[in-house]
CSV table of C-alpha atoms in Angstrom, one decimal:
chain,number,residue,atom,x,y,z
A,1,MET,CA,-102.2,25.6,-26.0
A,2,ILE,CA,-98.8,27.1,-25.8
A,3,MET,CA,-97.1,24.5,-24.0
A,4,GLN,CA,-98.8,21.1,-25.1
A,5,VAL,CA,-96.8,22.0,-28.3
A,6,THR,CA,-93.9,23.2,-26.1
A,7,LEU,CA,-93.3,20.0,-24.1
A,8,VAL,CA,-94.4,17.6,-27.8
A,9,LYS,CA,-91.7,19.3,-29.3
A,10,ARG,CA,-88.8,18.6,-26.7
A,11,ARG,CA,-90.8,15.2,-26.7
A,12,ARG,CA,-90.3,15.1,-30.6
A,13,HIS,CA,-85.7,16.3,-29.5
A,14,ILE,CA,-85.5,14.0,-26.5
A,15,LEU,CA,-86.5,10.7,-29.0
A,16,ASN,CA,-84.8,11.9,-31.7
A,17,THR,CA,-81.7,12.5,-29.6
A,18,ALA,CA,-82.0,9.5,-27.3
A,19,LEU,CA,-82.5,7.7,-30.8
A,20,ARG,CA,-79.8,8.5,-32.8
A,21,GLU,CA,-76.8,9.0,-29.7
A,22,THR,CA,-78.2,5.2,-29.2
A,23,VAL,CA,-77.8,4.2,-32.4
A,24,VAL,CA,-74.7,6.0,-33.1
A,25,THR,CA,-72.8,4.1,-29.0
A,26,GLY,CA,-74.3,1.1,-30.7
A,27,VAL,CA,-72.4,1.7,-33.8
A,28,LEU,CA,-69.7,1.8,-31.9
A,29,ALA,CA,-69.8,-0.6,-29.5
A,30,MET,CA,-69.9,-3.1,-31.8
A,31,VAL,CA,-66.7,-2.2,-33.6
A,32,LEU,CA,-65.1,-2.7,-30.2
A,33,ALA,CA,-67.2,-5.9,-28.4
A,34,VAL,CA,-67.6,-7.8,-32.3
A,35,PRO,CA,-63.2,-8.4,-32.1
A,36,PHE,CA,-63.5,-8.4,-28.1
A,37,LEU,CA,-65.9,-10.7,-27.2
A,38,GLY,CA,-67.5,-11.9,-30.6
A,39,LEU,CA,-64.2,-14.0,-32.1
A,40,LYS,CA,-62.0,-15.8,-29.6
A,41,ALA,CA,-58.9,-18.3,-30.3
A,42,THR,CA,-58.3,-21.3,-28.7
A,43,ASN,CA,-55.8,-24.0,-29.0
A,44,ALA,CA,-56.7,-26.8,-32.1
A,45,GLY,CA,-54.0,-28.8,-31.6
A,46,ILE,CA,-50.6,-27.5,-33.2
A,47,GLY,CA,-52.5,-24.2,-34.2
A,48,LEU,CA,-55.3,-21.7,-33.4
A,49,LYS,CA,-58.8,-21.9,-34.3
A,50,LEU,CA,-61.1,-18.5,-34.6
A,51,GLU,CA,-64.5,-20.0,-32.0
A,52,THR,CA,-67.4,-17.1,-32.3
A,53,ARG,CA,-69.7,-15.6,-29.2
A,54,TRP,CA,-72.0,-13.3,-31.1
A,55,SER,CA,-74.6,-14.2,-27.9
A,56,MET,CA,-72.2,-12.1,-26.2
A,57,ALA,CA,-70.6,-9.8,-28.1
A,58,ALA,CA,-74.9,-9.1,-28.3
A,59,LEU,CA,-75.1,-9.0,-24.8
A,60,ALA,CA,-72.4,-6.3,-25.0
A,61,VAL,CA,-73.6,-4.3,-27.3
A,62,GLY,CA,-77.9,-4.3,-25.9
A,63,LEU,CA,-76.5,-3.0,-22.4
A,64,ALA,CA,-73.6,0.0,-24.1
A,65,MET,CA,-77.0,1.3,-26.0
A,66,ILE,CA,-79.5,0.7,-22.6
A,67,GLY,CA,-77.0,2.6,-20.7
A,68,ARG,CA,-77.2,5.6,-23.9
A,69,ILE,CA,-80.5,6.2,-23.3
A,70,LEU,CA,-80.7,6.0,-19.4
A,71,LEU,CA,-78.2,8.5,-19.5
A,72,VAL,CA,-79.8,10.6,-22.3
A,73,LEU,CA,-83.0,10.7,-20.4
A,74,TRP,CA,-81.7,11.2,-17.0
A,75,ARG,CA,-79.6,14.4,-19.0
A,76,GLU,CA,-82.8,15.7,-19.9
A,77,ARG,CA,-84.4,15.5,-17.2
A,78,ARG,CA,-81.9,17.7,-15.6
A,79,HIS,CA,-83.5,21.4,-17.5
A,80,LYS,CA,-80.7,21.9,-18.5
A,81,PRO,CA,-76.7,21.0,-20.5
A,82,LEU,CA,-74.0,18.4,-19.6
A,83,PRO,CA,-70.8,19.3,-19.7
A,84,ILE,CA,-68.2,17.4,-21.5
A,85,GLY,CA,-65.4,18.6,-19.1
A,86,ARG,CA,-68.8,17.6,-15.6
A,87,MET,CA,-69.1,15.1,-17.3
A,88,MET,CA,-65.2,13.6,-17.2
A,89,THR,CA,-64.3,13.9,-13.7
A,90,SER,CA,-65.1,12.3,-10.5
A,91,LEU,CA,-68.9,10.6,-9.2
A,92,SER,CA,-68.8,12.8,-6.0
A,93,ASN,CA,-69.9,15.5,-8.5
A,94,PHE,CA,-72.6,13.4,-9.5
A,95,LEU,CA,-74.3,10.5,-6.0
A,96,PRO,CA,-74.4,11.7,-2.2
A,97,GLU,CA,-71.0,11.0,-0.2
A,98,ARG,CA,-73.6,7.0,0.8
A,99,SER,CA,-74.3,5.9,-2.3
A,100,LEU,CA,-70.6,6.0,-3.7
A,101,PHE,CA,-70.5,3.8,0.3
A,102,TRP,CA,-72.7,1.4,-1.0
A,103,ILE,CA,-71.5,1.0,-4.6
A,104,GLY,CA,-68.1,0.7,-3.2
A,105,GLY,CA,-68.9,-2.2,-1.6
A,106,ALA,CA,-71.2,-3.4,-3.5
A,107,GLY,CA,-67.7,-3.2,-6.0
A,108,THR,CA,-65.6,-5.4,-3.5
A,109,LEU,CA,-68.3,-8.1,-3.0
A,110,PHE,CA,-69.2,-8.4,-6.6
A,111,ALA,CA,-65.0,-9.0,-7.1
A,112,PHE,CA,-64.5,-11.8,-4.0
A,113,LEU,CA,-67.6,-13.4,-5.5
A,114,LEU,CA,-66.9,-13.1,-9.1
A,115,PRO,CA,-64.6,-16.9,-9.5
A,116,VAL,CA,-67.8,-18.9,-7.7
A,117,LEU,CA,-70.4,-17.0,-10.7
A,118,PHE,CA,-68.5,-17.3,-12.8
A,119,PRO,CA,-65.9,-20.2,-12.8
A,120,SER,CA,-64.3,-20.4,-15.7
A,121,ARG,CA,-60.8,-19.1,-17.0
A,122,TYR,CA,-61.7,-16.9,-19.2
A,123,VAL,CA,-63.9,-14.7,-17.3
A,124,VAL,CA,-61.4,-14.2,-13.9
A,125,ASP,CA,-58.6,-13.4,-16.8
A,126,THR,CA,-60.4,-11.1,-18.4
A,127,ALA,CA,-61.5,-9.3,-14.5
A,128,THR,CA,-58.1,-9.5,-14.2
A,129,THR,CA,-56.7,-8.0,-17.1
A,130,LEU,CA,-59.6,-5.8,-17.0
A,131,LEU,CA,-58.1,-4.8,-13.0
A,132,ILE,CA,-54.4,-4.4,-13.9
A,133,TYR,CA,-55.9,-1.5,-16.9
A,134,VAL,CA,-57.6,0.3,-14.2
A,135,MET,CA,-54.7,0.8,-12.1
A,136,LEU,CA,-52.3,2.0,-14.8
A,137,GLY,CA,-54.9,4.4,-15.5
A,138,TRP,CA,-55.2,5.5,-11.3
A,139,GLY,CA,-51.9,6.0,-11.4
A,140,LEU,CA,-51.9,7.5,-15.4
A,141,ASN,CA,-54.1,10.7,-14.3
A,142,ILE,CA,-52.2,10.9,-11.5
A,143,VAL,CA,-49.0,12.2,-14.2
A,144,VAL,CA,-51.0,13.7,-16.6
A,145,GLY,CA,-54.4,14.8,-14.9
A,146,LEU,CA,-53.1,16.1,-11.8
A,147,ALA,CA,-49.1,16.6,-11.8
A,148,GLY,CA,-49.6,18.1,-15.5
A,149,LEU,CA,-46.7,16.2,-16.5
A,150,LEU,CA,-46.5,14.9,-20.0
A,151,ASP,CA,-44.9,11.0,-19.6
A,152,LEU,CA,-45.8,9.5,-23.1
A,153,GLY,CA,-43.1,6.5,-21.2
A,154,TYR,CA,-45.6,5.7,-18.1
A,155,VAL,CA,-46.1,2.1,-18.9
A,156,ALA,CA,-41.9,1.3,-19.0
A,157,PHE,CA,-42.1,1.0,-14.8
A,158,TYR,CA,-45.5,-2.2,-14.9
A,159,ALA,CA,-43.1,-3.4,-17.4
A,160,VAL,CA,-39.8,-3.2,-14.6
A,161,GLY,CA,-42.1,-4.7,-12.1
A,162,ALA,CA,-44.0,-7.0,-14.5
A,163,TYR,CA,-40.0,-9.4,-15.5
A,164,SER,CA,-38.6,-8.2,-11.7
A,165,TYR,CA,-41.4,-10.1,-11.2
A,166,ALA,CA,-41.3,-13.1,-13.1
A,167,LEU,CA,-37.5,-12.8,-12.9
A,168,LEU,CA,-37.9,-13.4,-9.1
A,169,SER,CA,-40.0,-16.2,-9.4
A,170,THR,CA,-38.8,-18.1,-12.3
A,171,GLN,CA,-34.3,-17.4,-11.4
A,172,PHE,CA,-34.5,-17.4,-7.5
A,173,GLY,CA,-38.2,-18.8,-6.9
A,174,TRP,CA,-39.5,-16.5,-4.8
A,175,SER,CA,-42.7,-16.6,-3.8
A,176,PHE,CA,-45.7,-14.4,-5.0
A,177,TRP,CA,-46.0,-13.0,-1.8
A,178,LEU,CA,-41.8,-11.0,-1.6
A,179,CYS,CA,-42.4,-10.9,-5.1
A,180,LEU,CA,-45.2,-8.6,-4.8
A,181,PRO,CA,-43.4,-6.0,-2.8
A,182,VAL,CA,-39.6,-6.6,-4.5
A,183,ALA,CA,-41.2,-6.1,-8.0
A,184,GLY,CA,-43.1,-2.6,-7.3
A,185,LEU,CA,-40.4,-1.7,-5.1
A,186,LEU,CA,-37.8,-2.2,-8.1
A,187,ALA,CA,-40.6,0.0,-10.6
A,188,ALA,CA,-40.9,2.7,-8.1
A,189,ALA,CA,-36.6,2.8,-8.2
A,190,PHE,CA,-36.2,2.5,-11.9
A,191,GLY,CA,-38.9,5.6,-11.8
A,192,ILE,CA,-36.8,8.1,-9.2
A,193,LEU,CA,-34.1,7.8,-11.2
A,194,LEU,CA,-35.5,8.7,-14.3
A,195,GLY,CA,-37.3,11.2,-12.2
A,196,PHE,CA,-34.3,13.6,-11.5
A,197,PRO,CA,-33.0,14.3,-14.3
A,198,VAL,CA,-35.8,14.7,-16.4
A,199,LEU,CA,-38.3,16.8,-14.2
A,200,ARG,CA,-36.6,19.3,-14.7
A,201,LEU,CA,-38.1,19.2,-18.2
A,202,ARG,CA,-41.2,20.6,-19.6
A,203,GLY,CA,-44.5,20.5,-22.8
A,204,ASP,CA,-43.3,18.9,-25.1
A,205,TYR,CA,-39.0,17.6,-23.9
A,206,LEU,CA,-40.9,15.2,-21.1
A,207,ALA,CA,-42.9,13.9,-23.6
A,208,ILE,CA,-39.7,13.3,-25.9
A,209,VAL,CA,-37.1,12.0,-23.2
A,210,THR,CA,-40.3,9.6,-21.2
A,211,LEU,CA,-41.1,8.0,-25.2
A,212,GLY,CA,-36.8,7.4,-25.9
A,213,PHE,CA,-36.9,6.0,-21.8
A,214,GLY,CA,-40.4,4.2,-22.8
A,215,GLU,CA,-39.1,2.4,-25.8
A,216,ILE,CA,-35.6,1.6,-24.4
A,217,ILE,CA,-37.1,-0.4,-21.8
A,218,ARG,CA,-38.6,-2.7,-24.5
A,219,VAL,CA,-35.9,-3.1,-27.2
A,220,VAL,CA,-34.0,-4.0,-24.2
A,221,LEU,CA,-36.8,-6.2,-22.4
A,222,THR,CA,-37.4,-8.1,-26.8
A,223,ASN,CA,-33.7,-8.3,-28.0
A,224,TRP,CA,-32.0,-9.7,-24.6
A,225,SER,CA,-32.9,-13.1,-25.3
A,226,GLU,CA,-30.5,-15.0,-22.9
A,227,VAL,CA,-32.9,-13.1,-19.7
A,228,THR,CA,-35.9,-12.4,-21.0
A,229,ASN,CA,-36.8,-15.5,-23.2
A,230,GLY,CA,-37.3,-11.5,-26.2
A,231,SER,CA,-40.9,-11.7,-27.4
A,232,GLN,CA,-41.8,-14.8,-26.1
A,233,GLY,CA,-42.0,-13.6,-22.9
A,234,ILE,CA,-41.0,-15.4,-19.5
A,235,ALA,CA,-42.7,-18.9,-18.3
A,236,GLY,CA,-42.9,-21.3,-16.2
A,237,ILE,CA,-44.2,-18.1,-13.2
A,238,SER,CA,-45.3,-19.3,-10.1
A,239,ARG,CA,-48.7,-18.7,-9.2
A,240,PRO,CA,-50.4,-17.1,-6.0
A,241,SER,CA,-50.5,-18.8,-2.5
A,242,PHE,CA,-52.3,-18.8,1.1
A,243,PHE,CA,-49.4,-20.1,3.6
A,244,GLY,CA,-48.1,-22.6,0.9
A,245,LEU,CA,-51.7,-23.5,0.1
A,246,PRO,CA,-51.7,-23.6,-4.0
A,247,PHE,CA,-55.4,-21.8,-4.4
A,248,VAL,CA,-55.8,-25.4,-7.8
A,249,PRO,CA,-59.8,-25.9,-8.3
A,250,GLU,CA,-61.1,-28.3,-5.5
A,251,GLY,CA,-61.1,-32.2,-7.3
A,252,THR,CA,-57.3,-31.1,-9.4
A,253,ALA,CA,-54.6,-33.1,-9.0
A,254,SER,CA,-51.8,-31.8,-7.1
A,255,SER,CA,-48.6,-32.5,-5.1
A,256,SER,CA,-49.7,-30.3,-2.1
A,257,LEU,CA,-52.9,-30.0,0.5
A,258,SER,CA,-54.5,-27.1,-1.7
A,259,PHE,CA,-56.7,-24.0,-0.2
A,260,SER,CA,-59.9,-25.8,-1.3
A,261,GLU,CA,-58.6,-28.5,-0.1
A,262,PHE,CA,-58.3,-27.2,3.7
């Protein structure tokens, strides 16, 4: 009898916890999904037109709530609390190495099939931007998480590489495959030059100096209009190609043979 009462109380506790955390997750997901997914600005002649996509926002909120429910149920089945520190570590603490291999392979295959499954330019551009920020997060994890250096100007090196690529492409006519490694080397060179005097500092002093360097880069790139075109940015950057064959959709008008036609 006592065991049945305990089991009922435990199930009630799991249900209340799942409902409470799911509602909180749904509200937070809605706050993020409505402006980022539910609203879209499109070009309407001389101005912008705001379109609504409530179905996509609702889908994102629903997936977030379902994921939270599954996480709560999995956590309660462990019969012990899951520390927040372990939740923020890598998946290798939860899954065997064999499973990680298959998950990585499936993710790589999905990345290659994404343009075929979702030919919309919006989906491809969003996925590209997402992966760019993922790579920035990896680098920041190395600098702050592993090295323990509070670098508040980390994104400045990304800006140096991005503008280096844009200037080399537009001013010198270099191809994508030549601009990409050169831009990375220039960004790394700026990091090395800044690292010599700055890495002697620790704590708040390092954060202040790197924050100042990031602001210097932003101000220079914004106000040097003759070179960077100011806040308008640099347009007309050449697209990637495959051995000289441009990546354009099949049937699109092109002056040269495209990769899809090849």
